[in-house]
Amino acid sequence: MKSILTAAIAAAALLSVGADCGAMVRLSPMIGDNMVLQQKEYARIFGYADPGSKVEITPSWDGKPRTAYADRTGWWCEAVETPAGNFEPYSITISDGEPLTVSNVLIGEVWLASGQSNMQMPLKGYPGCCTLGGYDEVASARNEAGRVRFFTVPLTQSYTPVDTVDATWTVPSPETAPEYSALAWHFAKRMADVLDVPVGIVSAAYGGAKVESWTPREMLMNYPDVSLDPKDIESLVHYHRPMLMYNAMFYPIRDYTYKGILWYQGCSNVSTYETYAGRLAAMVKRWRDDIAIGDIPFYAVEIAPYQYDNPSETGKSPLLREAQWKAIEMIPNSGMICINDLVEPYERFNIHPGNKEAVGKRLCDLALNKTYGKKQFPVEHPRYKSHRFKDGAAWVAIDSPCDGICRNYDIRGFEIAGADKVFHPADSVWNHWQTNELVVSSKAVPEPAAVRYCWRDFLPGTLHGGNYLPLIPFRTDDWE
């Protein structure tokens, strides 16, 4: 990990030296060949030049030069109006007297994909964790070369904010695609299909990272359980270290122009679920402030079922999922998908479920519906509405806005308890069509006092709405 920190410091030093060396204008790594710029927006183009120098930016789509001036540090930035998305490659010439040209630029939709390992998980998979169909996607990746582009931020850490990353935009091919985030890949492909424009993904995810890892120092100083003493930080496993990913992986990409943020994270915060909702909401606000485009969409993924075996985490992931939904209620212009149904029984002890295609498509549908107005894509999960107890059973009303409940047999995932607070699997669940309630019972619980659905670390359910989206896990009690 020392090498990761050293790399970030060295990159920052190199950029600082470059800003004073009198060479031609220098671009941020994000501004380069093969990039995707956000359509119908004032997309920011930025980099370094000699302090005080004049920089002209001329895009090929209109041929009109724009002017920026480097500040005393050499930094310059100019917002350039982009046309509607299309598949024509453009170029941009940037000059402070010595011109350089950025080529093969596409105009379309740009999304930032961040979080931890399930967002990072590549098409090639992890050792011992396969990505379902990943190599089929790799084999055909070249088909997306004119439609999808990736900018993948390497795993890096820094104690101070840095201004650059060692990455470039890449074009899909069997050589480049194995490293692409599988979830983001399927998100991008589906979006390009539906909107008929190119899609650019900026992938900045770090396996195992906590929400505090993506939060800046000045905010963490208000968290009494977080020490910012370097000795304490170094004593932590590298992926749990606070602020270092914010400094090295988010801060240097904050100036790019995005349509929205995709987020899959939470597993490493299971043991601290009590603080998660507030801290995630605060992190999102800070990211939006840094990106400075307003309350851009923030779409998250509920963490998947997984059998935690650490005593500090066992049994707490349902509470983390609950905290995720509380965070979504706190974050403007946000949403989340449930993926309780997208794991297999044999993945009980695999924190990286292989089916990233369905997750990516489900997340894309959320964006298509809420951000782009494509209401034909259903996104409203069925969820708990109310309950009552009658005749030794729990009668549970489900709010399912799209064609009710799509299952009336083999309904698994419900548990029921009496006053002793001991939960037993329901041995009978049926849909009472006259009242539109689920009748849940167990012979072991003659007088039920509470009912839960998929309220365990690993308990995939089978109940879907008419839109085939899964019922969100819930509990009717407040027992710990």
Tab-separated table of C-alpha atoms in Angstrom:
chain	number	residue	atom	x	y	z
A	1	MET	CA	0.000	0.000	0.000
A	2	LYS	CA	2.993	2.283	0.506
A	3	SER	CA	3.544	2.069	-3.255
A	4	ILE	CA	-0.039	3.197	-3.907
A	5	LEU	CA	0.391	6.262	-1.698
A	6	THR	CA	3.778	6.997	-3.193
A	7	ALA	CA	2.360	6.778	-6.716
A	8	ALA	CA	-0.269	9.387	-5.919
A	9	ILE	CA	2.305	11.759	-4.432
A	10	ALA	CA	4.632	11.274	-7.386
A	11	ALA	CA	1.859	11.947	-9.881
A	12	ALA	CA	0.928	15.163	-8.093
A	13	ALA	CA	4.566	16.272	-8.034
A	14	LEU	CA	4.958	15.515	-11.731
A	15	LEU	CA	1.916	17.634	-12.574
A	16	SER	CA	3.214	20.487	-10.407
A	17	VAL	CA	6.571	20.431	-12.178
A	18	GLY	CA	4.813	20.304	-15.552
A	19	ALA	CA	2.843	23.426	-14.741
A	20	ASP	CA	6.057	25.438	-14.463
A	21	CYS	CA	8.224	23.947	-17.172
A	22	GLY	CA	7.140	26.154	-20.093
A	23	ALA	CA	5.966	23.294	-22.310
A	24	MET	CA	2.834	23.373	-24.458
A	25	VAL	CA	-0.576	23.316	-22.832
A	26	ARG	CA	-1.083	20.208	-20.710
A	27	LEU	CA	-4.460	18.501	-20.426
A	28	SER	CA	-5.987	16.656	-17.538
A	29	PRO	CA	-5.812	12.894	-18.208
A	30	MET	CA	-9.611	13.015	-18.416
A	31	ILE	CA	-9.427	15.306	-21.452
A	32	GLY	CA	-8.009	13.079	-24.148
A	33	ASP	CA	-8.529	10.897	-27.177
A	34	ASN	CA	-11.621	8.659	-27.114
A	35	MET	CA	-13.423	10.584	-24.385
A	36	VAL	CA	-17.195	11.063	-24.201
A	37	LEU	CA	-18.558	14.520	-23.413
A	38	GLN	CA	-22.002	15.090	-21.933
A	39	GLN	CA	-24.465	16.065	-24.643
A	40	LYS	CA	-26.414	19.347	-24.717
A	41	GLU	CA	-24.400	20.680	-21.819
A	42	TYR	CA	-21.565	23.064	-21.084
A	43	ALA	CA	-18.909	20.372	-20.755
A	44	ARG	CA	-15.740	21.406	-18.992
A	45	ILE	CA	-12.361	21.145	-20.728
A	46	PHE	CA	-9.443	21.691	-18.364
A	47	GLY	CA	-5.718	21.355	-17.779
A	48	TYR	CA	-2.538	23.330	-17.131
A	49	ALA	CA	-0.514	25.909	-19.027
A	50	ASP	CA	2.001	28.586	-18.129
A	51	PRO	CA	0.477	30.890	-15.490
A	52	GLY	CA	-1.361	33.791	-17.092
A	53	SER	CA	-1.265	32.316	-20.585
A	54	LYS	CA	-4.196	32.374	-22.980
A	55	VAL	CA	-5.647	28.992	-24.024
A	56	GLU	CA	-7.941	28.578	-27.037
A	57	ILE	CA	-10.304	25.599	-27.254
A	58	THR	CA	-11.828	24.923	-30.669
A	59	PRO	CA	-14.198	21.923	-31.105
A	60	SER	CA	-14.766	20.537	-34.576
A	61	TRP	CA	-18.566	20.403	-34.181
A	62	ASP	CA	-18.876	24.172	-34.544
A	63	GLY	CA	-15.348	25.450	-35.239
A	64	LYS	CA	-15.775	28.319	-32.781
A	65	PRO	CA	-12.798	29.068	-30.531
A	66	ARG	CA	-13.331	29.600	-26.815
A	67	THR	CA	-10.789	31.320	-24.604
A	68	ALA	CA	-9.553	30.446	-21.138
A	69	TYR	CA	-6.735	31.964	-19.089
A	70	ALA	CA	-4.423	30.002	-16.826
A	71	ASP	CA	-4.444	31.192	-13.220
A	72	ARG	CA	-1.345	31.724	-11.105
A	73	THR	CA	-1.005	27.975	-10.577
A	74	GLY	CA	-1.331	27.319	-14.301
A	75	TRP	CA	-4.823	25.847	-14.023
A	76	TRP	CA	-7.391	26.662	-16.696
A	77	CYS	CA	-10.918	25.446	-17.352
A	78	GLU	CA	-13.491	26.317	-19.988
A	79	ALA	CA	-17.088	25.093	-20.375
A	80	VAL	CA	-17.814	24.237	-24.003
A	81	GLU	CA	-21.373	23.896	-25.287
A	82	THR	CA	-21.932	20.450	-26.795
A	83	PRO	CA	-24.461	19.355	-29.440
A	84	ALA	CA	-27.014	16.562	-29.183
A	85	GLY	CA	-25.474	13.131	-28.806
A	86	ASN	CA	-24.559	11.228	-31.944
A	87	PHE	CA	-22.028	8.690	-33.169
A	88	GLU	CA	-19.868	11.037	-35.232
A	89	PRO	CA	-16.279	11.259	-33.930
A	90	TYR	CA	-15.201	14.833	-33.267
A	91	SER	CA	-11.912	16.515	-32.439
A	92	ILE	CA	-10.953	19.420	-30.186
A	93	THR	CA	-7.905	21.615	-30.710
A	94	ILE	CA	-6.406	23.232	-27.622
A	95	SER	CA	-3.631	25.783	-27.979
A	96	ASP	CA	-1.605	28.253	-25.930
A	97	GLY	CA	0.450	29.006	-29.033
A	98	GLU	CA	1.430	25.393	-29.593
A	99	PRO	CA	-1.706	23.471	-30.608
A	100	LEU	CA	-2.560	19.924	-29.720
A	101	THR	CA	-5.597	17.967	-30.890
A	102	VAL	CA	-7.825	15.553	-28.999
A	103	SER	CA	-9.341	13.034	-31.405
A	104	ASN	CA	-12.146	10.477	-31.623
A	105	VAL	CA	-14.341	12.416	-29.190
A	106	LEU	CA	-17.934	11.273	-28.850
A	107	ILE	CA	-20.922	13.238	-27.548
A	108	GLY	CA	-23.484	11.377	-25.452
A	109	GLU	CA	-24.195	10.521	-21.810
A	110	VAL	CA	-21.544	10.376	-19.066
A	111	TRP	CA	-21.982	8.590	-15.726
A	112	LEU	CA	-19.657	8.239	-12.751
A	113	ALA	CA	-19.665	4.697	-11.304
A	114	SER	CA	-18.237	4.385	-7.801
A	115	GLY	CA	-18.332	2.408	-4.562
A	116	GLN	CA	-16.578	-0.790	-3.632
A	117	SER	CA	-15.828	-4.221	-5.073
A	118	ASN	CA	-19.206	-5.082	-6.587
A	119	MET	CA	-18.999	-1.911	-8.666
A	120	GLN	CA	-15.324	-2.495	-9.408
A	121	MET	CA	-15.797	-6.205	-10.284
A	122	PRO	CA	-14.543	-6.541	-13.869
A	123	LEU	CA	-15.872	-8.556	-16.766
A	124	LYS	CA	-12.998	-10.988	-16.216
A	125	GLY	CA	-14.166	-11.520	-12.622
A	126	TYR	CA	-12.094	-11.918	-9.482
A	127	PRO	CA	-10.073	-14.979	-8.417
A	128	GLY	CA	-12.665	-17.437	-7.162
A	129	CYS	CA	-15.534	-15.113	-8.139
A	130	CYS	CA	-16.704	-15.445	-11.714
A	131	THR	CA	-18.639	-12.801	-13.613
A	132	LEU	CA	-21.532	-14.546	-15.324
A	133	GLY	CA	-21.072	-14.258	-19.087
A	134	GLY	CA	-18.115	-11.941	-18.633
A	135	TYR	CA	-15.898	-13.472	-21.274
A	136	ASP	CA	-18.742	-13.547	-23.785
A	137	GLU	CA	-18.903	-9.783	-23.340
A	138	VAL	CA	-15.129	-9.506	-23.706
A	139	ALA	CA	-15.230	-11.500	-26.944
A	140	SER	CA	-17.806	-9.191	-28.513
A	141	ALA	CA	-16.587	-5.957	-26.926
A	142	ARG	CA	-15.364	-4.500	-30.204
A	143	ASN	CA	-18.999	-4.235	-31.320
A	144	GLU	CA	-19.384	-1.400	-28.790
A	145	ALA	CA	-16.291	0.551	-29.899
A	146	GLY	CA	-18.341	3.359	-31.417
A	147	ARG	CA	-20.917	3.433	-28.609
A	148	VAL	CA	-19.241	2.933	-25.224
A	149	ARG	CA	-16.048	4.296	-23.677
A	150	PHE	CA	-14.434	3.748	-20.267
A	151	PHE	CA	-12.168	5.833	-18.071
A	152	THR	CA	-11.060	3.586	-15.191
A	153	VAL	CA	-9.377	5.256	-12.226
A	154	PRO	CA	-6.651	2.985	-10.794
A	155	LEU	CA	-6.680	1.919	-7.142
A	156	THR	CA	-4.826	4.762	-5.479
A	157	GLN	CA	-4.669	6.469	-2.094
A	158	SER	CA	-3.381	9.830	-0.866
A	159	TYR	CA	-3.369	11.750	2.403
A	160	THR	CA	-3.878	15.006	0.509
A	161	PRO	CA	-6.069	15.812	-2.525
A	162	VAL	CA	-4.322	15.272	-5.849
A	163	ASP	CA	-5.125	16.767	-9.223
A	164	THR	CA	-4.350	13.944	-11.625
A	165	VAL	CA	-4.772	10.217	-12.186
A	166	ASP	CA	-2.789	7.722	-14.198
A	167	ALA	CA	-5.558	6.737	-16.620
A	168	THR	CA	-6.859	7.333	-20.132
A	169	TRP	CA	-10.127	6.856	-21.984
A	170	THR	CA	-10.240	3.463	-23.696
A	171	VAL	CA	-12.210	1.996	-26.581
A	172	PRO	CA	-13.853	-1.424	-26.021
A	173	SER	CA	-11.992	-4.392	-27.473
A	174	PRO	CA	-11.090	-7.904	-26.326
A	175	GLU	CA	-7.849	-6.368	-25.048
A	176	THR	CA	-9.355	-3.529	-22.981
A	177	ALA	CA	-12.731	-4.914	-21.879
A	178	PRO	CA	-11.595	-7.547	-19.331
A	179	GLU	CA	-10.856	-4.765	-16.831
A	180	TYR	CA	-14.135	-2.881	-17.285
A	181	SER	CA	-16.626	-2.766	-14.439
A	182	ALA	CA	-19.121	-5.469	-15.419
A	183	LEU	CA	-22.062	-3.672	-13.834
A	184	ALA	CA	-21.202	-0.359	-15.497
A	185	TRP	CA	-20.581	-2.119	-18.824
A	186	HIS	CA	-24.110	-3.518	-18.924
A	187	PHE	CA	-25.505	-0.186	-17.724
A	188	ALA	CA	-23.732	1.585	-20.593
A	189	LYS	CA	-24.716	-0.926	-23.284
A	190	ARG	CA	-28.400	-0.780	-22.344
A	191	MET	CA	-28.396	3.004	-22.159
A	192	ALA	CA	-26.710	3.304	-25.560
A	193	ASP	CA	-29.328	0.951	-27.014
A	194	VAL	CA	-32.307	2.853	-25.627
A	195	LEU	CA	-31.121	6.457	-26.024
A	196	ASP	CA	-29.226	5.781	-29.258
A	197	VAL	CA	-26.241	7.870	-28.166
A	198	PRO	CA	-22.734	7.003	-26.960
A	199	VAL	CA	-22.227	6.412	-23.239
A	200	GLY	CA	-19.078	7.192	-21.290
A	201	ILE	CA	-18.337	5.591	-17.933
A	202	VAL	CA	-15.873	7.041	-15.439
A	203	SER	CA	-15.226	4.120	-13.107
A	204	ALA	CA	-13.767	4.985	-9.687
A	205	ALA	CA	-14.396	2.108	-7.299
A	206	TYR	CA	-12.186	0.528	-4.641
A	207	GLY	CA	-12.928	-2.950	-3.306
A	208	GLY	CA	-13.794	-2.940	0.388
A	209	ALA	CA	-13.946	0.849	0.708
A	210	LYS	CA	-16.120	2.347	3.424
A	211	VAL	CA	-18.280	5.411	2.936
A	212	GLU	CA	-15.712	7.227	5.098
A	213	SER	CA	-13.029	6.300	2.533
A	214	TRP	CA	-14.819	8.520	-0.002
A	215	THR	CA	-15.328	11.414	2.434
A	216	PRO	CA	-12.932	14.393	2.809
A	217	ARG	CA	-10.894	15.238	5.884
A	218	GLU	CA	-12.877	18.285	7.003
A	219	MET	CA	-16.068	16.220	7.214
A	220	LEU	CA	-14.413	13.263	8.912
A	221	MET	CA	-13.090	15.559	11.629
A	222	ASN	CA	-16.683	15.718	12.913
A	223	TYR	CA	-16.985	11.927	13.205
A	224	PRO	CA	-15.859	10.905	16.724
A	225	ASP	CA	-15.197	7.285	15.744
A	226	VAL	CA	-12.804	8.204	12.901
A	227	SER	CA	-9.152	8.932	13.659
A	228	LEU	CA	-7.171	10.880	11.085
A	229	ASP	CA	-3.839	10.236	12.762
A	230	PRO	CA	-1.645	8.642	10.054
A	231	LYS	CA	-0.507	5.974	12.521
A	232	ASP	CA	-4.107	4.924	13.130
A	233	ILE	CA	-4.936	5.066	9.423
A	234	GLU	CA	-1.920	2.937	8.503
A	235	SER	CA	-2.945	0.331	11.072
A	236	LEU	CA	-6.210	-0.300	9.204
A	237	VAL	CA	-6.586	-2.734	6.341
A	238	HIS	CA	-5.964	-0.600	3.262
A	239	TYR	CA	-9.517	-0.651	1.936
A	240	HIS	CA	-11.001	0.619	5.218
A	241	ARG	CA	-8.826	3.720	5.446
A	242	PRO	CA	-10.772	6.992	5.697
A	243	MET	CA	-10.508	9.868	3.165
A	244	LEU	CA	-7.684	8.376	1.080
A	245	MET	CA	-9.878	7.311	-1.842
A	246	TYR	CA	-11.659	10.670	-1.853
A	247	ASN	CA	-8.303	12.422	-2.175
A	248	ALA	CA	-6.768	10.167	-4.819
A	249	MET	CA	-9.688	8.772	-6.812
A	250	PHE	CA	-12.581	11.226	-6.603
A	251	TYR	CA	-10.950	14.623	-6.153
A	252	PRO	CA	-8.944	14.488	-9.417
A	253	ILE	CA	-12.036	13.608	-11.482
A	254	ARG	CA	-14.452	16.052	-9.872
A	255	ASP	CA	-14.228	18.656	-12.637
A	256	TYR	CA	-15.502	16.410	-15.411
A	257	THR	CA	-19.092	16.953	-16.529
A	258	TYR	CA	-21.388	14.083	-15.552
A	259	LYS	CA	-25.048	13.313	-16.027
A	260	GLY	CA	-25.223	11.386	-12.761
A	261	ILE	CA	-23.609	9.092	-10.188
A	262	LEU	CA	-23.977	5.314	-9.821
A	263	TRP	CA	-23.157	3.852	-6.405
A	264	TYR	CA	-22.748	0.287	-5.123
A	265	GLN	CA	-21.252	0.252	-1.632
A	266	GLY	CA	-22.142	-0.622	1.930
A	267	CYS	CA	-20.774	-4.071	2.737
A	268	SER	CA	-17.837	-2.615	4.686
A	269	ASN	CA	-20.172	-0.441	6.767
A	270	VAL	CA	-22.397	-3.279	7.961
A	271	SER	CA	-20.995	-3.155	11.504
A	272	THR	CA	-21.589	0.628	11.666
A	273	TYR	CA	-25.040	0.703	10.124
A	274	GLU	CA	-26.277	3.234	12.686
A	275	THR	CA	-24.263	6.074	11.129
A	276	TYR	CA	-24.460	5.000	7.495
A	277	ALA	CA	-27.529	6.867	6.247
A	278	GLY	CA	-26.396	10.253	7.477
A	279	ARG	CA	-22.833	9.787	6.311
A	280	LEU	CA	-23.804	8.616	2.845
A	281	ALA	CA	-26.183	11.554	2.445
A	282	ALA	CA	-23.437	13.936	3.585
A	283	MET	CA	-20.928	12.365	1.190
A	284	VAL	CA	-23.309	12.716	-1.746
A	285	LYS	CA	-23.919	16.372	-0.928
A	286	ARG	CA	-20.176	17.002	-0.836
A	287	TRP	CA	-19.588	15.176	-4.118
A	288	ARG	CA	-22.330	17.185	-5.789
A	289	ASP	CA	-20.823	20.387	-4.413
A	290	ASP	CA	-17.419	19.381	-5.771
A	291	ILE	CA	-18.808	18.443	-9.187
A	292	ALA	CA	-20.701	21.739	-9.149
A	293	ILE	CA	-23.529	20.926	-11.565
A	294	GLY	CA	-26.322	20.837	-8.983
A	295	ASP	CA	-28.196	17.850	-7.584
A	296	ILE	CA	-27.321	15.441	-10.378
A	297	PRO	CA	-28.993	12.003	-10.118
A	298	PHE	CA	-27.615	9.560	-7.555
A	299	TYR	CA	-28.657	5.944	-8.081
A	300	ALA	CA	-27.580	3.182	-5.716
A	301	VAL	CA	-27.704	-0.602	-5.416
A	302	GLU	CA	-28.957	-2.315	-2.269
A	303	ILE	CA	-26.235	-4.653	-1.033
A	304	ALA	CA	-26.731	-8.275	-2.036
A	305	PRO	CA	-27.486	-11.181	0.298
A	306	TYR	CA	-24.290	-12.584	1.836
A	307	GLN	CA	-23.592	-14.705	4.901
A	308	TYR	CA	-21.309	-12.549	7.017
A	309	ASP	CA	-19.099	-14.554	9.368
A	310	ASN	CA	-17.449	-11.746	11.352
A	311	PRO	CA	-19.118	-11.472	14.779
A	312	SER	CA	-19.239	-7.671	14.441
A	313	GLU	CA	-21.198	-8.020	11.204
A	314	THR	CA	-23.274	-11.179	11.508
A	315	GLY	CA	-26.973	-10.416	11.361
A	316	LYS	CA	-26.486	-6.699	10.720
A	317	SER	CA	-26.665	-6.485	6.936
A	318	PRO	CA	-30.497	-6.177	6.975
A	319	LEU	CA	-30.007	-3.092	9.141
A	320	LEU	CA	-27.484	-1.707	6.666
A	321	ARG	CA	-29.985	-2.232	3.826
A	322	GLU	CA	-32.571	-0.421	5.904
A	323	ALA	CA	-30.048	2.410	6.381
A	324	GLN	CA	-29.467	2.519	2.617
A	325	TRP	CA	-33.162	3.174	2.000
A	326	LYS	CA	-33.164	5.820	4.746
A	327	ALA	CA	-30.243	7.510	2.964
A	328	ILE	CA	-32.175	7.535	-0.299
A	329	GLU	CA	-35.027	9.316	1.471
A	330	MET	CA	-32.517	11.945	2.649
A	331	ILE	CA	-30.811	12.477	-0.720
A	332	PRO	CA	-32.646	14.632	-3.295
A	333	ASN	CA	-32.960	13.263	-6.837
A	334	SER	CA	-31.948	9.748	-5.862
A	335	GLY	CA	-33.148	6.175	-6.151
A	336	MET	CA	-32.106	2.622	-5.432
A	337	ILE	CA	-32.673	-0.854	-6.801
A	338	CYS	CA	-33.152	-4.039	-4.809
A	339	ILE	CA	-31.241	-7.117	-6.019
A	340	ASN	CA	-32.315	-9.605	-3.378
A	341	ASP	CA	-33.351	-12.013	-6.140
A	342	LEU	CA	-30.126	-11.829	-8.152
A	343	VAL	CA	-28.022	-14.294	-6.165
A	344	GLU	CA	-27.824	-18.068	-6.311
A	345	PRO	CA	-27.984	-20.419	-3.292
A	346	TYR	CA	-24.352	-21.439	-3.831
A	347	GLU	CA	-23.313	-17.767	-3.507
A	348	ARG	CA	-24.148	-17.652	0.205
A	349	PHE	CA	-20.480	-17.142	1.067
A	350	ASN	CA	-19.588	-15.124	-2.051
A	351	ILE	CA	-19.809	-11.397	-1.448
A	352	HIS	CA	-19.450	-10.866	-5.218
A	353	PRO	CA	-22.497	-12.436	-6.917
A	354	GLY	CA	-21.769	-13.248	-10.547
A	355	ASN	CA	-24.882	-11.851	-12.221
A	356	LYS	CA	-23.786	-8.288	-12.897
A	357	GLU	CA	-25.701	-8.077	-16.171
A	358	ALA	CA	-29.110	-8.021	-14.492
A	359	VAL	CA	-27.892	-5.535	-11.878
A	360	GLY	CA	-26.512	-3.186	-14.533
A	361	LYS	CA	-29.676	-3.372	-16.602
A	362	ARG	CA	-31.905	-2.820	-13.570
A	363	LEU	CA	-29.845	0.203	-12.554
A	364	CYS	CA	-30.000	1.519	-16.107
A	365	ASP	CA	-33.787	1.164	-16.137
A	366	LEU	CA	-33.909	3.289	-12.992
A	367	ALA	CA	-31.937	6.026	-14.761
A	368	LEU	CA	-33.943	5.701	-17.983
A	369	ASN	CA	-37.207	6.089	-16.114
A	370	LYS	CA	-36.325	8.782	-13.589
A	371	THR	CA	-33.741	10.844	-15.477
A	372	TYR	CA	-34.702	10.420	-19.119
A	373	GLY	CA	-38.470	10.058	-18.791
A	374	LYS	CA	-38.640	6.557	-20.293
A	375	LYS	CA	-41.619	5.489	-18.214
A	376	GLN	CA	-42.040	2.256	-20.152
A	377	PHE	CA	-39.220	0.869	-17.989
A	378	PRO	CA	-40.711	-0.108	-14.607
A	379	VAL	CA	-38.632	0.818	-11.585
A	380	GLU	CA	-40.999	0.831	-8.606
A	381	HIS	CA	-40.300	-2.175	-6.400
A	382	PRO	CA	-43.195	-3.663	-4.464
A	383	ARG	CA	-42.782	-2.801	-0.800
A	384	TYR	CA	-44.391	-3.365	2.556
A	385	LYS	CA	-47.485	-1.217	3.204
A	386	SER	CA	-49.182	-2.473	6.369
A	387	HIS	CA	-50.045	-5.584	8.356
A	388	ARG	CA	-52.565	-7.000	10.785
A	389	PHE	CA	-52.866	-10.226	12.738
A	390	LYS	CA	-55.926	-12.428	12.359
A	391	ASP	CA	-56.710	-16.114	12.895
A	392	GLY	CA	-53.114	-17.057	13.779
A	393	ALA	CA	-51.617	-15.405	10.687
A	394	ALA	CA	-50.061	-12.144	9.592
A	395	TRP	CA	-52.056	-10.431	6.864
A	396	VAL	CA	-49.590	-8.264	4.973
A	397	ALA	CA	-50.578	-5.566	2.480
A	398	ILE	CA	-48.011	-4.878	-0.241
A	399	ASP	CA	-47.805	-1.640	-2.188
A	400	SER	CA	-47.133	-2.877	-5.708
A	401	PRO	CA	-47.835	-0.058	-8.170
A	402	CYS	CA	-47.291	-2.156	-11.294
A	403	ASP	CA	-49.835	-4.953	-11.785
A	404	GLY	CA	-49.877	-6.263	-8.231
A	405	ILE	CA	-48.073	-9.403	-7.112
A	406	CYS	CA	-46.731	-11.753	-9.749
A	407	ARG	CA	-46.567	-14.956	-7.708
A	408	ASN	CA	-49.065	-17.117	-5.884
A	409	TYR	CA	-47.012	-20.219	-5.151
A	410	ASP	CA	-43.558	-21.117	-3.804
A	411	ILE	CA	-43.326	-17.776	-2.013
A	412	ARG	CA	-40.138	-17.991	0.050
A	413	GLY	CA	-38.412	-15.484	2.318
A	414	PHE	CA	-41.077	-14.823	4.977
A	415	GLU	CA	-40.492	-15.458	8.680
A	416	ILE	CA	-42.883	-14.987	11.564
A	417	ALA	CA	-42.464	-14.668	15.347
A	418	GLY	CA	-44.556	-14.552	18.467
A	419	ALA	CA	-44.025	-12.584	21.649
A	420	ASP	CA	-40.865	-14.599	22.331
A	421	LYS	CA	-39.197	-12.823	19.362
A	422	VAL	CA	-38.014	-16.112	17.884
A	423	PHE	CA	-38.548	-16.151	14.123
A	424	HIS	CA	-39.593	-19.272	12.228
A	425	PRO	CA	-39.827	-19.732	8.462
A	426	ALA	CA	-43.387	-19.340	7.235
A	427	ASP	CA	-44.804	-22.674	6.133
A	428	SER	CA	-47.783	-21.082	4.415
A	429	VAL	CA	-47.905	-17.915	2.308
A	430	TRP	CA	-50.803	-17.261	-0.018
A	431	ASN	CA	-52.350	-14.295	-1.743
A	432	HIS	CA	-55.863	-13.431	-0.532
A	433	TRP	CA	-57.251	-12.028	-3.765
A	434	GLN	CA	-60.364	-10.504	-2.189
A	435	THR	CA	-58.386	-8.273	0.200
A	436	ASN	CA	-55.157	-8.191	-1.823
A	437	GLU	CA	-53.143	-9.263	1.221
A	438	LEU	CA	-50.550	-11.959	1.742
A	439	VAL	CA	-51.553	-14.396	4.467
A	440	VAL	CA	-48.399	-15.559	6.275
A	441	SER	CA	-48.359	-18.236	8.945
A	442	SER	CA	-46.297	-20.907	10.658
A	443	LYS	CA	-47.457	-23.889	12.706
A	444	ALA	CA	-44.675	-23.015	15.169
A	445	VAL	CA	-46.208	-19.576	15.855
A	446	PRO	CA	-49.877	-19.839	16.859
A	447	GLU	CA	-50.046	-16.194	17.980
A	448	PRO	CA	-47.857	-14.062	15.684
A	449	ALA	CA	-46.500	-10.698	16.822
A	450	ALA	CA	-44.155	-9.796	13.959
A	451	VAL	CA	-43.382	-10.743	10.383
A	452	ARG	CA	-40.252	-10.255	8.334
A	453	TYR	CA	-39.275	-10.736	4.714
A	454	CYS	CA	-35.698	-11.584	3.722
A	455	TRP	CA	-34.512	-9.979	6.942
A	456	ARG	CA	-31.296	-11.964	7.244
A	457	ASP	CA	-27.767	-11.686	5.932
A	458	PHE	CA	-28.527	-14.291	3.283
A	459	LEU	CA	-32.158	-14.980	2.532
A	460	PRO	CA	-33.074	-14.468	-1.130
A	461	GLY	CA	-36.790	-14.135	-1.687
A	462	THR	CA	-39.077	-15.194	-4.520
A	463	LEU	CA	-41.833	-12.571	-4.379
A	464	HIS	CA	-42.011	-10.173	-7.331
A	465	GLY	CA	-44.364	-7.483	-8.490
A	466	GLY	CA	-46.106	-7.538	-11.828
A	467	ASN	CA	-43.097	-5.712	-13.235
A	468	TYR	CA	-40.930	-8.610	-12.060
A	469	LEU	CA	-39.009	-6.441	-9.617
A	470	PRO	CA	-38.467	-8.054	-6.205
A	471	LEU	CA	-40.201	-7.142	-2.980
A	472	ILE	CA	-37.901	-4.982	-0.834
A	473	PRO	CA	-36.892	-6.756	2.416
A	474	PHE	CA	-38.782	-5.456	5.441
A	475	ARG	CA	-39.662	-6.039	9.076
A	476	THR	CA	-42.745	-5.054	11.054
A	477	ASP	CA	-40.909	-4.981	14.381
A	478	ASP	CA	-38.133	-2.833	15.799
A	479	TRP	CA	-36.362	-5.667	17.615
A	480	GLU	CA	-32.595	-5.797	17.322
